[in-house]
Coordinates of C-alpha atoms in Angstrom, one line a residue:
X1 CA 113.7 47.2 -38.9
X2 CA 116.5 46.7 -41.3
X3 CA 116.7 48.7 -44.6
X4 CA 117.5 45.3 -46.5
X5 CA 114.4 43.8 -45.1
X6 CA 112.4 46.5 -46.0
X7 CA 113.7 46.6 -49.5
X8 CA 113.0 42.7 -49.9
X9 CA 109.5 43.1 -48.8
X10 CA 108.5 45.9 -51.1
X11 CA 110.1 44.3 -54.1
X12 CA 108.4 40.9 -53.3
X13 CA 105.0 42.6 -53.4
X14 CA 105.6 44.2 -56.8
X15 CA 103.9 42.4 -59.6
X16 CA 106.1 41.6 -62.6
X17 CA 104.0 43.5 -64.6
X18 CA 104.4 46.9 -62.8
X19 CA 108.4 46.3 -62.7
X20 CA 108.1 46.0 -66.4
X21 CA 106.0 48.9 -67.2
X22 CA 107.2 51.3 -64.9
X23 CA 110.7 50.0 -63.7
X24 CA 111.8 53.0 -61.6
X25 CA 108.4 54.0 -60.2
X26 CA 107.7 54.1 -56.5
X27 CA 109.0 51.5 -54.3
X28 CA 110.8 49.5 -56.7
X29 CA 114.3 48.5 -56.4
X30 CA 115.4 50.9 -59.2
X31 CA 116.6 54.2 -58.2
X32 CA 118.3 55.3 -55.0
X33 CA 117.4 52.5 -52.8
X34 CA 116.6 52.9 -49.1
X35 CA 118.2 55.6 -47.4
X36 CA 118.4 55.8 -43.5
X37 CA 117.7 59.3 -41.8
X38 CA 117.3 59.3 -38.3
X39 CA 116.0 55.7 -37.9
X40 CA 113.4 56.7 -40.5
X41 CA 113.6 54.8 -43.6
X42 CA 112.9 56.8 -47.0
X43 CA 112.5 55.2 -50.5
X44 CA 112.7 57.6 -53.3
X45 CA 112.4 56.5 -57.0
X46 CA 111.2 58.5 -60.2
X47 CA 110.0 57.5 -63.3
X48 CA 108.1 59.3 -65.9
X49 CA 107.5 62.4 -63.9
X50 CA 106.5 60.8 -60.7
X51 CA 108.1 60.9 -57.3
X52 CA 107.2 58.6 -54.2
X53 CA 108.3 58.3 -50.8
X54 CA 107.7 56.3 -47.9
X55 CA 109.0 57.1 -44.4
X56 CA 109.1 54.3 -41.9
X57 CA 109.9 54.4 -38.2
X58 CA 109.4 51.1 -36.4
X59 CA 106.0 50.0 -37.6
X60 CA 104.5 53.1 -38.5
X61 CA 104.0 54.5 -41.8
X62 CA 104.9 57.8 -41.9
X63 CA 103.9 59.2 -45.1
X64 CA 103.2 57.9 -48.9
X65 CA 103.4 60.5 -51.4
X66 CA 103.3 60.7 -55.2
X67 CA 104.3 63.9 -57.3
X68 CA 102.2 64.8 -59.9
X69 CA 99.0 63.3 -58.4
X70 CA 95.6 65.0 -57.9
X71 CA 94.9 65.1 -54.2
X72 CA 91.3 64.3 -53.4
X73 CA 89.8 66.4 -50.5
X74 CA 88.7 63.7 -48.3
X75 CA 91.3 63.0 -45.6
X76 CA 93.4 60.0 -45.9
X77 CA 92.2 59.4 -49.6
X78 CA 94.3 60.3 -52.6
X79 CA 93.8 59.6 -56.3
X80 CA 95.7 59.5 -59.4
X81 CA 94.8 58.9 -63.1
X82 CA 97.1 56.2 -64.1
X83 CA 97.8 52.8 -65.3
X84 CA 97.9 51.1 -61.7
X85 CA 96.1 50.4 -58.8
X86 CA 98.3 50.5 -55.6
X87 CA 97.4 49.7 -51.7
X88 CA 99.8 49.9 -49.0
X89 CA 98.9 48.2 -46.0
X90 CA 100.7 47.8 -42.7
X91 CA 101.1 44.2 -40.8
X92 CA 102.9 43.9 -37.6
X93 CA 106.3 45.5 -38.4
X94 CA 106.1 45.2 -42.0
X95 CA 104.3 47.3 -44.8
X96 CA 103.4 45.7 -48.1
X97 CA 102.6 47.1 -51.5
X98 CA 100.2 45.8 -54.2
X99 CA 99.5 47.0 -57.8
X100 CA 97.2 46.3 -60.4
X101 CA 96.0 47.7 -63.6
X102 CA 93.1 50.5 -63.2
X103 CA 93.1 54.1 -61.7
X104 CA 95.4 54.4 -58.8
X105 CA 93.7 54.8 -55.7
X106 CA 95.4 55.2 -52.2
X107 CA 93.1 54.0 -49.3
X108 CA 93.2 55.3 -45.7
X109 CA 95.5 53.3 -43.4
X110 CA 96.2 53.6 -39.9
X111 CA 99.1 52.0 -38.2
X112 CA 99.5 52.7 -34.3
X113 CA 97.1 55.9 -34.8
X114 CA 99.1 57.4 -37.6
X115 CA 97.6 58.2 -40.9
X116 CA 98.6 59.3 -44.4
X117 CA 99.2 62.8 -44.4
X118 CA 97.4 65.2 -46.7
X119 CA 99.3 66.8 -49.2
X120 CA 101.1 70.1 -48.1
X121 CA 99.6 73.5 -48.8
X122 CA 100.0 75.2 -52.2
X123 CA 101.6 78.5 -53.1
X124 CA 100.6 81.1 -55.4
X125 CA 103.8 81.4 -57.7
X126 CA 104.8 83.8 -60.3
X127 CA 107.4 82.3 -62.8
X128 CA 109.3 85.1 -64.8
X129 CA 110.1 83.9 -68.3
X130 CA 108.9 81.0 -70.4
X131 CA 112.5 79.5 -71.8
X132 CA 114.1 76.4 -70.8
X133 CA 114.1 77.3 -67.0
X134 CA 110.7 78.8 -66.8
X135 CA 108.9 76.0 -68.7
X136 CA 110.6 73.2 -66.4
X137 CA 109.9 75.4 -63.4
X138 CA 106.4 75.5 -64.2
X139 CA 106.0 72.0 -64.6
X140 CA 107.7 71.1 -61.4
X141 CA 105.5 73.6 -59.4
X142 CA 102.3 72.4 -60.9
X143 CA 103.3 68.8 -60.2
X144 CA 103.7 70.0 -56.5
X145 CA 100.2 71.2 -56.7
X146 CA 101.1 75.0 -56.7
X147 CA 98.9 77.8 -58.3
X148 CA 101.4 79.0 -61.1
X149 CA 101.4 82.0 -63.5
X150 CA 104.2 81.8 -66.2
X151 CA 104.9 85.6 -67.5
X152 CA 106.5 85.4 -71.1
X153 CA 107.3 88.9 -72.7
X154 CA 107.1 87.4 -76.4
X155 CA 104.2 85.7 -78.2
X156 CA 105.8 82.1 -77.7
X157 CA 107.9 79.8 -75.5
X158 CA 111.4 79.0 -75.8
X159 CA 113.3 82.1 -74.6
X160 CA 116.7 82.6 -76.1
X161 CA 116.2 79.7 -78.2
X162 CA 113.6 81.6 -80.4
X163 CA 115.6 83.1 -83.3
X164 CA 114.9 86.8 -84.0
X165 CA 116.7 88.3 -86.9
X166 CA 116.2 91.7 -85.7
X167 CA 119.0 93.2 -83.8
X168 CA 119.5 96.4 -81.7
X169 CA 120.6 98.4 -84.4
X170 CA 120.3 101.4 -82.7
X171 CA 123.2 100.4 -80.2
X172 CA 125.2 97.6 -81.5
X173 CA 127.1 97.3 -78.4
X174 CA 124.0 97.3 -76.0
X175 CA 125.3 100.1 -73.8
X176 CA 122.1 102.2 -73.4
X177 CA 119.4 101.4 -71.4
X178 CA 116.9 102.9 -73.6
X179 CA 117.8 101.2 -76.5
X180 CA 115.6 99.0 -78.4
X181 CA 115.9 95.6 -76.8
X182 CA 116.0 92.4 -78.4
X183 CA 115.7 89.5 -76.3
X184 CA 117.3 86.5 -78.3
X185 CA 120.8 86.4 -79.1
X186 CA 120.8 83.6 -81.5
X187 CA 122.6 83.9 -84.7
X188 CA 121.1 82.4 -87.7
X189 CA 123.7 79.2 -88.3
X190 CA 124.0 78.4 -84.6
X191 CA 123.9 74.6 -83.8
X192 CA 123.9 73.2 -80.2
X193 CA 127.5 72.3 -78.6
X194 CA 125.9 69.5 -76.6
X195 CA 124.7 66.2 -78.2
X196 CA 120.8 66.1 -78.2
X197 CA 120.7 63.0 -75.7
X198 CA 122.1 64.9 -73.1
X199 CA 120.7 68.1 -73.7
X200 CA 117.0 67.4 -72.9
X201 CA 115.2 67.3 -69.6
X202 CA 115.7 63.8 -68.2
X203 CA 112.1 62.4 -68.3
X204 CA 111.3 64.0 -71.7
X205 CA 113.7 63.2 -74.0
X206 CA 115.3 65.0 -77.0
X207 CA 114.6 62.5 -79.9
X208 CA 114.8 63.3 -83.4
X209 CA 111.2 63.8 -84.8
X210 CA 110.3 63.1 -88.8
X211 CA 110.3 66.1 -91.1
X212 CA 112.4 68.0 -88.7
X213 CA 116.3 68.5 -87.9
X214 CA 117.3 65.3 -86.8
X215 CA 121.1 66.1 -86.5
X216 CA 122.8 64.9 -83.3
X217 CA 123.8 68.5 -82.8
X218 CA 120.8 70.2 -84.3
X219 CA 120.2 73.9 -84.8
X220 CA 118.5 76.4 -82.5
X221 CA 115.2 76.1 -84.4
X222 CA 115.1 72.2 -83.4
X223 CA 115.7 73.6 -79.7
X224 CA 113.0 75.7 -80.0
X225 CA 110.6 73.2 -81.0
X226 CA 111.7 70.8 -78.3
X227 CA 110.7 73.2 -75.8
X228 CA 107.4 73.8 -77.6
X229 CA 106.9 70.1 -77.5
X230 CA 107.4 69.9 -73.9
X231 CA 105.2 72.6 -73.0
X232 CA 102.4 71.5 -74.9
X233 CA 102.5 67.8 -73.8
X234 CA 102.4 69.0 -70.2
X235 CA 99.8 71.7 -70.8
X236 CA 101.9 74.3 -69.5
X237 CA 100.8 76.9 -72.4
X238 CA 97.3 77.0 -70.2
X239 CA 99.4 78.7 -67.5
X240 CA 101.2 81.2 -69.7
X241 CA 100.5 84.9 -70.0
X242 CA 102.1 86.0 -73.4
X243 CA 103.1 89.1 -74.3
X244 CA 103.3 90.4 -70.7
X245 CA 106.2 92.5 -69.3
X246 CA 107.0 92.0 -65.9
X247 CA 107.8 95.5 -64.8
X248 CA 108.1 95.1 -60.9
X249 CA 108.4 92.5 -58.5
X250 CA 108.9 93.6 -54.9
X251 CA 109.1 91.7 -51.5
X252 CA 106.6 92.6 -48.9
X253 CA 107.3 91.5 -45.2
X254 CA 104.7 91.3 -42.5
X255 CA 106.1 89.7 -39.4
X256 CA 107.3 86.5 -40.6
X257 CA 105.1 86.4 -43.6
X258 CA 106.8 87.0 -46.9
X259 CA 104.9 87.9 -49.9
X260 CA 105.5 89.5 -53.5
X261 CA 103.8 92.3 -55.3
X262 CA 104.1 91.6 -59.0
X263 CA 103.2 94.3 -61.6
X264 CA 102.9 93.7 -65.3
X265 CA 101.5 95.2 -68.3
X266 CA 101.0 94.0 -71.8
X267 CA 103.7 94.5 -74.1
X268 CA 101.9 96.8 -76.6
X269 CA 100.9 99.1 -73.8
X270 CA 102.7 102.0 -72.4
X271 CA 100.7 102.6 -69.3
X272 CA 98.5 101.0 -66.9
X273 CA 98.9 97.3 -66.1
X274 CA 98.0 94.5 -63.4
X275 CA 99.1 94.4 -60.1
X276 CA 99.1 90.8 -58.2
X277 CA 100.2 89.3 -54.9
X278 CA 101.9 86.0 -54.8
X279 CA 103.3 83.8 -52.2
X280 CA 106.6 83.2 -54.1
X281 CA 108.5 84.0 -57.2
X282 CA 110.7 82.1 -59.3
X283 CA 113.2 83.9 -61.7
X284 CA 113.7 82.6 -64.9
X285 CA 114.5 85.5 -67.3
X286 CA 117.8 84.3 -68.5
X287 CA 121.1 85.7 -69.0
X288 CA 121.9 86.2 -72.3
X289 CA 120.3 89.2 -73.3
X290 CA 122.3 92.1 -71.5
X291 CA 125.7 92.3 -73.0
X292 CA 128.9 92.5 -71.2
X293 CA 131.9 94.5 -73.0
X294 CA 135.6 94.1 -72.7
X295 CA 137.6 97.1 -71.3
X296 CA 140.2 98.2 -74.0
X297 CA 142.4 101.0 -73.5
X298 CA 141.8 103.7 -76.1
X299 CA 138.5 102.0 -77.4
X300 CA 136.6 105.4 -77.4
X301 CA 138.9 106.9 -79.9
X302 CA 139.2 103.7 -82.0
X303 CA 137.1 104.6 -85.5
X304 CA 136.1 101.4 -86.6
X305 CA 132.8 99.5 -86.0
X306 CA 132.0 97.9 -82.8
X307 CA 129.3 95.1 -81.7
X308 CA 128.7 92.8 -79.4
X309 CA 127.8 89.2 -80.7
X310 CA 124.3 89.5 -79.1
X311 CA 123.6 91.8 -82.3
X312 CA 125.3 88.9 -84.7
X313 CA 123.0 87.2 -87.1
X314 CA 124.8 86.5 -90.4
X315 CA 128.2 86.9 -91.8
X316 CA 127.3 89.1 -94.9
X317 CA 128.3 92.4 -93.6
X318 CA 131.8 91.1 -92.7
X319 CA 132.9 90.4 -96.5
X320 CA 136.6 91.4 -97.1
X321 CA 136.9 92.9 -93.7
X322 CA 139.6 92.6 -91.0
X323 CA 138.0 91.4 -88.0
X324 CA 139.1 91.4 -84.4
X325 CA 137.0 89.1 -82.1
X326 CA 137.6 89.2 -78.5
X327 CA 136.9 86.1 -76.5
X328 CA 137.4 82.8 -77.2
X329 CA 134.8 80.9 -75.5
X330 CA 131.9 79.0 -77.7
X331 CA 130.5 81.9 -79.4
X332 CA 133.5 83.6 -80.0
X333 CA 135.2 80.3 -81.8
X334 CA 132.2 79.6 -83.7
X335 CA 131.5 82.8 -85.0
X336 CA 135.1 83.5 -85.9
X337 CA 134.9 80.5 -88.2
X338 CA 131.9 81.5 -89.7
X339 CA 132.9 84.9 -90.8
X340 CA 136.3 83.7 -91.6
X341 CA 134.5 82.2 -94.8
X342 CA 133.9 85.8 -96.3
X343 CA 136.2 87.9 -94.2
X344 CA 139.9 88.8 -95.3
X345 CA 141.3 88.0 -91.9
X346 CA 140.0 87.2 -88.3
X347 CA 141.8 87.7 -85.4
X348 CA 140.7 86.1 -82.0
X349 CA 142.2 87.8 -78.8
X350 CA 141.7 85.3 -75.9
X351 CA 142.2 85.8 -71.9
X352 CA 143.2 82.1 -71.8
X353 CA 144.8 79.8 -74.3
X354 CA 145.9 76.3 -74.0
X355 CA 149.7 75.9 -73.7
X356 CA 150.3 74.3 -77.2
X357 CA 148.6 77.2 -79.4
X358 CA 151.0 78.6 -82.1
X359 CA 150.3 82.0 -82.3
X360 CA 152.5 82.4 -85.3
X361 CA 150.0 80.1 -87.7
X362 CA 146.8 80.6 -88.9
X363 CA 144.0 78.2 -88.3
X364 CA 140.6 77.5 -90.1
X365 CA 139.5 76.0 -93.2
X366 CA 140.3 79.2 -95.3
X367 CA 143.8 79.9 -93.1
X368 CA 142.8 83.3 -92.4
X369 CA 142.2 83.1 -88.5
X370 CA 145.1 83.9 -86.1
X371 CA 144.8 83.5 -82.4
X372 CA 146.1 86.6 -80.1
X373 CA 146.5 87.2 -76.3
X374 CA 144.3 90.1 -75.0
X375 CA 144.4 93.4 -76.5
X376 CA 146.9 95.8 -75.1
X377 CA 145.4 99.1 -76.6
X378 CA 143.5 100.2 -79.8
X379 CA 144.5 103.5 -81.8
X380 CA 143.0 106.3 -83.5
X381 CA 144.3 105.2 -86.9
X382 CA 142.3 101.9 -86.7
X383 CA 145.3 99.7 -85.1
X384 CA 144.7 97.1 -82.7
X385 CA 147.8 96.0 -80.6
X386 CA 148.1 92.7 -78.8
X387 CA 149.9 92.0 -75.4
X388 CA 151.9 89.2 -76.8
X389 CA 153.4 91.8 -79.9
X390 CA 151.8 92.3 -83.3
X391 CA 149.0 94.5 -84.3
X392 CA 146.6 94.6 -86.9
X393 CA 144.7 97.7 -88.8
X394 CA 141.1 96.2 -88.1
X395 CA 137.6 97.4 -89.8
X396 CA 135.3 95.6 -87.0
X397 CA 135.9 94.5 -83.5
X398 CA 133.3 92.2 -82.1
X399 CA 132.9 91.6 -78.3
X400 CA 132.1 87.9 -77.7
X401 CA 132.6 88.4 -73.9
X402 CA 129.5 87.0 -72.5
X403 CA 126.6 88.8 -70.6
X404 CA 125.4 90.4 -67.2
X405 CA 122.9 88.9 -65.0
X406 CA 120.2 91.6 -65.1
X407 CA 117.0 91.9 -62.8
X408 CA 115.8 95.5 -63.7
X409 CA 112.4 94.3 -62.2
X410 CA 113.3 92.8 -58.9
X411 CA 113.1 94.7 -55.7
X412 CA 114.2 92.7 -52.7
X413 CA 115.3 95.7 -50.4
X414 CA 118.8 95.0 -50.8
X415 CA 118.8 91.3 -49.8
X416 CA 119.8 90.1 -53.4
X417 CA 122.3 92.2 -55.7
X418 CA 124.7 91.7 -58.4
X419 CA 128.3 92.1 -57.8
X420 CA 131.3 91.3 -60.2
X421 CA 128.7 89.7 -62.2
X422 CA 127.7 86.9 -59.0
X423 CA 124.3 87.1 -58.1
X424 CA 124.0 86.6 -54.4
X425 CA 124.1 86.0 -51.7
X426 CA 122.6 82.8 -53.0
X427 CA 122.5 79.4 -51.2
X428 CA 123.5 76.9 -53.8
X429 CA 123.0 79.3 -56.8
X430 CA 119.1 79.2 -56.1
X431 CA 117.8 80.7 -52.5
X432 CA 118.7 84.2 -50.9
X433 CA 118.6 82.9 -47.1
X434 CA 116.7 85.8 -45.7
X435 CA 114.1 85.4 -48.3
X436 CA 114.0 81.5 -49.0
X437 CA 112.0 79.6 -50.1
X438 CA 109.7 82.5 -51.3
X439 CA 112.0 83.4 -53.9
X440 CA 114.4 81.1 -56.1
X441 CA 116.4 81.8 -59.0
X442 CA 116.9 78.8 -62.1
X443 CA 119.3 78.4 -64.2
X444 CA 122.3 80.9 -63.2
X445 CA 125.2 78.5 -63.3
X446 CA 127.1 78.5 -66.6
X447 CA 129.3 76.2 -68.6
X448 CA 126.9 73.2 -67.5
X449 CA 124.4 70.8 -69.2
X450 CA 121.4 73.3 -68.5
X451 CA 118.2 71.6 -69.2
X452 CA 118.8 68.8 -66.4
X453 CA 120.3 71.4 -64.2
X454 CA 117.4 73.8 -64.3
X455 CA 114.9 70.7 -63.8
X456 CA 116.7 69.7 -60.5
X457 CA 116.6 73.2 -59.4
X458 CA 113.0 73.8 -59.9
X459 CA 112.2 70.4 -58.2
X460 CA 114.2 71.7 -55.2
X461 CA 112.1 75.0 -55.3
X462 CA 108.8 73.3 -55.8
X463 CA 109.3 71.0 -53.0
X464 CA 110.8 73.7 -50.7
X465 CA 107.5 75.6 -51.3
X466 CA 105.3 72.7 -50.8
X467 CA 107.1 71.8 -47.2
X468 CA 108.1 68.4 -48.5
X469 CA 111.7 69.1 -47.9
X470 CA 113.3 71.7 -45.3
X471 CA 115.9 74.3 -46.1
X472 CA 118.5 75.0 -43.5
X473 CA 117.9 78.1 -41.3
X474 CA 118.7 81.9 -42.9
X475 CA 121.9 81.9 -40.8
X476 CA 123.0 78.5 -41.6
X477 CA 122.7 79.2 -45.4
X478 CA 124.3 82.6 -45.0
X479 CA 127.3 80.9 -43.4
X480 CA 127.4 78.3 -46.1
X481 CA 127.4 81.1 -48.8
X482 CA 130.1 83.1 -47.1
X483 CA 132.3 79.9 -46.9
X484 CA 131.8 79.2 -50.5
X485 CA 133.1 83.0 -51.2
X486 CA 135.8 82.5 -49.1
X487 CA 136.9 79.1 -50.7
X488 CA 136.7 80.9 -54.1
X489 CA 138.6 83.6 -53.0
X490 CA 141.4 81.4 -51.5
X491 CA 141.8 79.7 -54.9
X492 CA 142.5 82.9 -56.6
X493 CA 139.2 83.1 -58.3
X494 CA 136.9 86.3 -58.4
X495 CA 133.2 86.4 -57.6
X496 CA 132.5 86.6 -61.5
X497 CA 133.2 82.9 -61.3
X498 CA 131.1 82.1 -58.6
X499 CA 128.4 80.6 -60.9
X500 CA 130.9 78.8 -63.2
X501 CA 130.4 74.8 -62.3
X502 CA 132.6 73.9 -65.2
X503 CA 134.5 71.5 -63.0
X504 CA 131.8 70.6 -60.5
X505 CA 128.3 70.6 -62.2
X506 CA 127.6 67.0 -61.8
X507 CA 128.4 67.0 -58.0
X508 CA 125.9 69.9 -57.7
X509 CA 123.5 68.1 -59.8
X510 CA 123.8 65.0 -57.4
X511 CA 123.5 67.3 -54.4
X512 CA 120.3 68.5 -55.8
X513 CA 119.1 64.9 -56.7
X514 CA 119.7 63.9 -53.1
X515 CA 117.7 67.0 -51.9
X516 CA 115.0 65.8 -53.8
X517 CA 115.0 62.2 -53.7
X518 CA 115.9 62.2 -57.4
X519 CA 117.9 59.5 -59.2
X520 CA 121.6 60.6 -59.5
X521 CA 122.9 61.7 -62.9
X522 CA 123.4 58.5 -65.1
X523 CA 126.8 57.6 -65.8
X524 CA 126.3 57.6 -69.6
X525 CA 125.2 61.0 -69.7
X526 CA 128.7 62.2 -67.8
X527 CA 130.5 60.0 -70.3
X528 CA 128.8 61.6 -73.3
X529 CA 129.7 64.8 -71.9
X530 CA 133.3 64.4 -71.4
X531 CA 133.7 62.6 -74.8
X532 CA 132.0 65.6 -76.4
X533 CA 134.2 68.0 -74.3
X534 CA 137.4 66.3 -75.8
X535 CA 136.2 66.1 -79.3
X536 CA 135.4 69.7 -79.3
X537 CA 139.2 70.5 -77.9
X538 CA 141.1 68.3 -80.5
X539 CA 138.2 69.0 -83.7
X540 CA 136.6 72.3 -82.9
X541 CA 135.4 72.6 -86.6
X542 CA 134.2 69.2 -86.9
X543 CA 133.1 67.8 -83.6
X544 CA 129.6 68.3 -84.4
X545 CA 129.5 65.9 -87.1
X546 CA 132.4 63.4 -86.6
X547 CA 132.3 61.6 -83.1
X548 CA 134.4 59.1 -81.6
X549 CA 131.9 58.1 -79.0
X550 CA 129.3 56.2 -81.4
X551 CA 128.8 53.4 -79.1
X552 CA 127.8 55.9 -76.0
X553 CA 125.4 57.7 -78.6
X554 CA 123.6 54.5 -79.5
X555 CA 123.5 53.4 -75.9
X556 CA 121.9 56.6 -74.9
X557 CA 119.2 56.6 -77.6
X558 CA 118.3 53.2 -76.8
X559 CA 117.6 54.0 -73.2
X560 CA 116.1 57.4 -74.2
X561 CA 113.4 55.6 -76.3
X562 CA 112.5 53.2 -73.4
X563 CA 110.9 56.1 -71.4
X564 CA 107.2 55.8 -71.1
X565 CA 105.9 59.2 -71.5
X566 CA 102.0 58.2 -70.8
X567 CA 102.5 60.0 -67.3
X568 CA 101.7 63.6 -67.5
X569 CA 101.0 66.4 -64.9

């Protein structure tokens, strides 16, 4: 059977109504098309949260599967509450699809003694954290028919995007393990550095809502509201245990069987708690709450005030101060510009700068921000000296130096660790080879468009757990991980950059899309990301409000507004 012939047969049997109402739904010509694998033809498509696949070998229909469906217990019968009625039939060497309105029902069909297979077995899965990663992980797991409990230590969903005015004022650097802990690192004025049309999940567009922050680069409260909308729309709140601290997640191996012991307690309790056994765990606890500090010679004797950006909220306390900011990434640049409105001077010390940076001239609206190389040392008299020469007598040093990956609850018996801030060994940043697929990590990569990446990672985990896709053998995965580390080292990069996908995120996203049968990243998303990056480099103070890519912006919104949200879990 030729792929082109199958494609013609499928598209020819679809009603025009279904093509219009569900343009990328199963078996339409939109999406990825027919892919030949070992003489079996697969058709993959996605729209409105559904995913379908048909395998054909000769004249035998191997499988018909629809993600998001509720499977009836009767062998060969599957049902879904939806808009269309579809029927697959086999005739000779061809098979056909018909569609009409009404509740969708799959009828039993045999072709050379093969029947439609029942859905794979479900797993009991613990998802840790109800932020952007945990919410979409729960959604994908539920769609695959898994039994999900989502543990969240706060009283709301949204994770790091939920602003908390509290700071860790007993330890502004976040050094002591026993300090008062605040999860969120949001400062009051923070706005996204990605436009909303590419920031949202692919099938739940991040469109402006009346009465809310409608800016293209909205503030943190709008992102938190969007995540709440997502959780409510898909009914994920019913699966969340709020105000629940995960104290311990330990692997248990019995022969070839892997399970996980999870111990939790209510946040307002100091003793007691609950223990449960899960088939799998998905770790989504975020990586923006355990501060990482710069190593500065002489800093222990420097007399000024130090803090990490984790504990920055508003600029008032920097009034008339001379401030040194360590770190010139997104938070360092943004916070420097904000505190420059009230501070006397702001000096940014960066590891790397572009070749055209003029260190002699101040920048910023107020002309009181200077750029410097790394700090050479600090002195007891309050002086901060820079490696390129020059010094300042500073009042405050703020470390905008990022965060550590931190999993204090996790006991994998040495199978997973954090080395030079690289979580590993992990196959494709998700699965520990020896424990896959029973545990997966979502959202570790950085310098990426995070929500879409988390969505694809979560889908991969959910489908691996349900048996719809197969992973390489543990040894093959480990070999690939070692090859990745070797290439990283050969390129002159340390392990701390292992999860930095700044130059490869879309290659990675499309690899995940291929694994899960999802559509590849749309070209318009990539163009908008690239245009935003250029605009930010050239106009760091105005890129959120003045954009040269107006045409791409409106094109994206027109496409997003066409997405049909009628299909849920």
